[in-house]
XYZ file of C-alpha atoms in Angstrom:
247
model
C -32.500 -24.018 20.379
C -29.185 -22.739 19.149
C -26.205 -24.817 18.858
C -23.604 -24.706 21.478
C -21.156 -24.090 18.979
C -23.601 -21.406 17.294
C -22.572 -18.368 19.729
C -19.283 -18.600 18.323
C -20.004 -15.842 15.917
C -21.345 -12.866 17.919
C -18.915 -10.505 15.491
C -20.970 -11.730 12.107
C -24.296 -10.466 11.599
C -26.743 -14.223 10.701
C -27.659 -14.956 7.390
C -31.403 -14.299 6.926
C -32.269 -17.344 5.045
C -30.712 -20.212 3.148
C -29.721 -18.106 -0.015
C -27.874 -15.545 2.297
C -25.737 -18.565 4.035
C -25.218 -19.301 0.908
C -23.838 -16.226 -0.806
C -21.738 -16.032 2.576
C -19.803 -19.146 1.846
C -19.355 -18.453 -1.446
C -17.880 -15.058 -0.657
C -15.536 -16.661 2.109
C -14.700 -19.821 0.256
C -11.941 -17.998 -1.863
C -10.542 -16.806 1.381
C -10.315 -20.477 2.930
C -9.149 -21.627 -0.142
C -6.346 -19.641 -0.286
C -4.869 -20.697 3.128
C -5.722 -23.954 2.104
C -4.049 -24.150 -0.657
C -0.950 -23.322 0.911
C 1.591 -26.151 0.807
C 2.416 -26.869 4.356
C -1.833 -26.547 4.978
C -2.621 -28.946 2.332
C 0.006 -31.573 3.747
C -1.857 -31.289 6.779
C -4.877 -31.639 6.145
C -4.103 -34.570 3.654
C -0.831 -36.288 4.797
C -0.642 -36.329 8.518
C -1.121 -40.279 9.286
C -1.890 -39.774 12.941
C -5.447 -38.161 11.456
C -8.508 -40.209 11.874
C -9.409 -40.987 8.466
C -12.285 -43.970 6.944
C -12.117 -45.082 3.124
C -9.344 -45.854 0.658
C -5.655 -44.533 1.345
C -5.855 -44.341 -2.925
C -8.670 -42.010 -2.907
C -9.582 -39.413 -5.396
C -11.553 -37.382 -3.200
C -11.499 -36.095 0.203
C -13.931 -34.810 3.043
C -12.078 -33.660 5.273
C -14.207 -33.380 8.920
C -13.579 -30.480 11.212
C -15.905 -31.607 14.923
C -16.201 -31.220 18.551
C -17.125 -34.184 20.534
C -18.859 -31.872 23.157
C -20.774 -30.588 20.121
C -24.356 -31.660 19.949
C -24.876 -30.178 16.487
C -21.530 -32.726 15.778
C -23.284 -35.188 17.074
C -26.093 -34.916 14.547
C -23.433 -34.579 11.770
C -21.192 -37.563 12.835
C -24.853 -39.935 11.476
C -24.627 -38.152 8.601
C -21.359 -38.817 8.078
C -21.796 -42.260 8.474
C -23.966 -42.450 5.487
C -22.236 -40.394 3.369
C -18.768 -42.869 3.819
C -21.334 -45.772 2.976
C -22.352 -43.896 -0.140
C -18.955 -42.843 -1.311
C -16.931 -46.245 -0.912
C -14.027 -44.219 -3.437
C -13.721 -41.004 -1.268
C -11.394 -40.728 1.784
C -12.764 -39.309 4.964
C -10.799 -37.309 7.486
C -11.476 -36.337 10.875
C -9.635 -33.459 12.312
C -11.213 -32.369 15.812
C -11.850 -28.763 16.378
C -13.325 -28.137 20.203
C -14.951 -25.114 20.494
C -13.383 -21.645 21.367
C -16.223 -20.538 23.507
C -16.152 -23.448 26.295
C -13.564 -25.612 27.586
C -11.839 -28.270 26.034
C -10.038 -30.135 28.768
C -13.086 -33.232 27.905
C -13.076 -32.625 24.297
C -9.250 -32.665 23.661
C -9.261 -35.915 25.687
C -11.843 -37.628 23.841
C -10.468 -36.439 21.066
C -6.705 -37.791 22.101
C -8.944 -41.146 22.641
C -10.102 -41.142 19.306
C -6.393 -41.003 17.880
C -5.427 -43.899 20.251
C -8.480 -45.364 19.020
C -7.677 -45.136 15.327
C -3.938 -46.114 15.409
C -4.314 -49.323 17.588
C -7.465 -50.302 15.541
C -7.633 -48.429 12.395
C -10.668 -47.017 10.921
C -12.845 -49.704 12.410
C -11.663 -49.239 15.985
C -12.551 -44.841 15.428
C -16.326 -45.178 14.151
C -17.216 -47.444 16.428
C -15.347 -44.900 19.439
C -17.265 -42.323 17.556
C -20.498 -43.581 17.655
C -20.035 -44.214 21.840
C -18.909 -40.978 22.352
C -21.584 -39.347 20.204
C -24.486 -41.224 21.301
C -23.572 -40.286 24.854
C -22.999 -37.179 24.082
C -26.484 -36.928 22.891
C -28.179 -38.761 25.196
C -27.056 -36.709 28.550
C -26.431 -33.138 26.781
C -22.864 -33.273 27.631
C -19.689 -35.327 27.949
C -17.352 -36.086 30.626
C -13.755 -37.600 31.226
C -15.896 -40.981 32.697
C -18.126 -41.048 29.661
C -15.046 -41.288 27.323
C -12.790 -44.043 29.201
C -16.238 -46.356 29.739
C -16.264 -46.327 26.109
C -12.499 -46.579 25.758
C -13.182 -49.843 28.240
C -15.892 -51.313 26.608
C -13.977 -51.175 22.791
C -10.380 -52.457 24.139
C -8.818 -49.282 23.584
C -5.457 -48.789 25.636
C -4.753 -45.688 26.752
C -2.570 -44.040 29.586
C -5.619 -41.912 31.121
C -3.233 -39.798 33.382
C -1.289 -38.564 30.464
C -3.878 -38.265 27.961
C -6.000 -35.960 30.714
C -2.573 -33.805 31.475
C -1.789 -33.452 27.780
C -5.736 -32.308 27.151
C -5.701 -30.094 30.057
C -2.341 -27.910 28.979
C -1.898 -28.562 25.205
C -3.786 -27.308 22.798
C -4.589 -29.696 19.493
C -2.598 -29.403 16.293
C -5.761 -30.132 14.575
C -7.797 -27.063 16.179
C -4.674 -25.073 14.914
C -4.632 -25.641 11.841
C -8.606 -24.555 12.030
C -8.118 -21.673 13.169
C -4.957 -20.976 10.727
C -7.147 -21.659 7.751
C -10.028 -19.036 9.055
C -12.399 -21.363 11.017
C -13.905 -20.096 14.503
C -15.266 -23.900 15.729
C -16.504 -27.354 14.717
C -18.806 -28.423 11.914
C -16.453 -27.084 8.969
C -15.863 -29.119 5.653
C -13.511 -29.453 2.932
C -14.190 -31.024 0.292
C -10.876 -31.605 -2.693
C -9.294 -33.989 -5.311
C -5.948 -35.515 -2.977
C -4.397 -34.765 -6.138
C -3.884 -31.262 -4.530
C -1.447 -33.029 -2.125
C 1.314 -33.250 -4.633
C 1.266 -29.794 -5.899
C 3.792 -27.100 -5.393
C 2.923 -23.502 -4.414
C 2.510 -22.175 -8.374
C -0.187 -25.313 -8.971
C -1.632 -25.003 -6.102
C -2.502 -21.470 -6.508
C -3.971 -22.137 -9.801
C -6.050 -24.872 -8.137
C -8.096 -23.058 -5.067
C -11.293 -23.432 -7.837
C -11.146 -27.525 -7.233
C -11.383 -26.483 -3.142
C -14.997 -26.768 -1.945
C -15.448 -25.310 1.772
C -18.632 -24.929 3.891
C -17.380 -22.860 7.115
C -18.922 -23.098 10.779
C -20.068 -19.484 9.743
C -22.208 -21.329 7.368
C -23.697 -24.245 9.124
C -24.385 -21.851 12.202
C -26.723 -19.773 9.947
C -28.755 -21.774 7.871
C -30.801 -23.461 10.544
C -31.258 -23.298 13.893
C -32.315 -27.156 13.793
C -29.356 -29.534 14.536
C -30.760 -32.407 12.215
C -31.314 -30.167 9.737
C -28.165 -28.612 9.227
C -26.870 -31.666 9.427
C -28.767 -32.606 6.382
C -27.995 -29.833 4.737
C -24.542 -30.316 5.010
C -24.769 -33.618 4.047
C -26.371 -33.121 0.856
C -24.276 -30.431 0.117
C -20.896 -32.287 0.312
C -22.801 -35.529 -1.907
C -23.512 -33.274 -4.316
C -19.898 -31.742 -4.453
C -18.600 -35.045 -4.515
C -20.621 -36.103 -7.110
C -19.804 -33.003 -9.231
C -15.877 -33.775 -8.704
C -13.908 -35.582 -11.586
């Protein structure tokens, strides 16, 4: 079975096999890295304190988390993610939520406005455990609605002014999904992976830096597999071994 996000791409011919996803991302990564490496982008992705982010604010290293919480292949990735922050106690994770382009978003943009609540009231701890609810039910039913997310909202102690958060979700459109779509992605399950050294770089250094940017695109994790665990493996053990690679 496809991924719900995987349609996303009808104007890109599939890689063939893993090799060809492969050569795919590393002929797009200069692309990405280029828009990434722009100053305001790189504050964005790095700086913005509002983000959902797990791990020390003195970190190194970054992954920075593009997801959907109506995304089933997300929710697949978000266990993987789990591990990988217990493996990598030094790197900084970042979440920045990207609901699909090919459904609507009116549930995911809440959950995801949740989420933020979520993280500033509680911090880190407060967001993975709100992750894991809204993931697990997300799994476990095949979809997600507005109930799903405030019964989880409920049972954590998050506080959150429902009627706004569902008329800002319904009309407003996420910064975060933006600024995925301004650096070249076309949905959810998109990674960067970078030194936050990058953050304090000008234009000139930056430019010269776009080698130290690692990116694996939605492109990418919608054609290796058709298997949600196993692209979420695969993406897993692709970002470990970039961040064990990184100096």
């Amino acid at each position: 079975m496809l991924s719900s996000c995987a349609n996303q791409q009808l104007e890109t011919k599939p890689a063939t096999s893993v090799d060809d996803a492969i050569s795919t991302k590393n002929e797009d990564t200069r692309s990405y890295a280029e828009v990434i490496a722009i100053p305001m982008v790189m504050s964005s992705l790095l700086d913005d304190e509002s983000t959902p982010r797990v791990g020390p604010k003195n970190a190194k290293k970054a992954v920075v988390v593009f997801f959907d919480y109506a995304c089933g292949k997300c929710a697949q990735i978000s266990k993987e993610m789990n591990k990988l922050i217990k493996e990598n106690p030094d790197t900084e994770f970042i979440f920045k939520a990207y609901p699909s382009l090919k459904r609507d978003a009116k549930v995911a943009n809440y959950a995801t406005l949740v989420a933020n609540e979520a993280y500033l009231q509680g911090g880190s701890e407060s967001f993975l455990a709100y992750n894991k609810a809204v993931f697990s039910q997300r799994e476990s039913s095949g979809r997600l609605t507005n109930a799903d997310v405030e019964n989880a909202a409920k049972r954590l102690g998050i506080k959150v002014d429902n009627n706004n958060l569902k008329q800002k979700a319904a009309t407003e459109e996420l910064e975060t999904r933006k600024l995925g779509k301004l650096i070249g992605f076309h949905g959810p399950h998109a990674f960067i992976v970078l030194p936050t050294d990058l953050a304090n770089m000008n234009a000139k250094q930056l430019e010269s830096n776009t080698d130290k940017i690692y990116v694996i695109s939605d492109k990418q994790t919608n054609s290796v597999t058709d298997d949600y665990q196993e692209a979420a493996k695969w993406s897993a053990s692709k970002i470990q071994t970039q961040l064990k690679n990184m100096k």
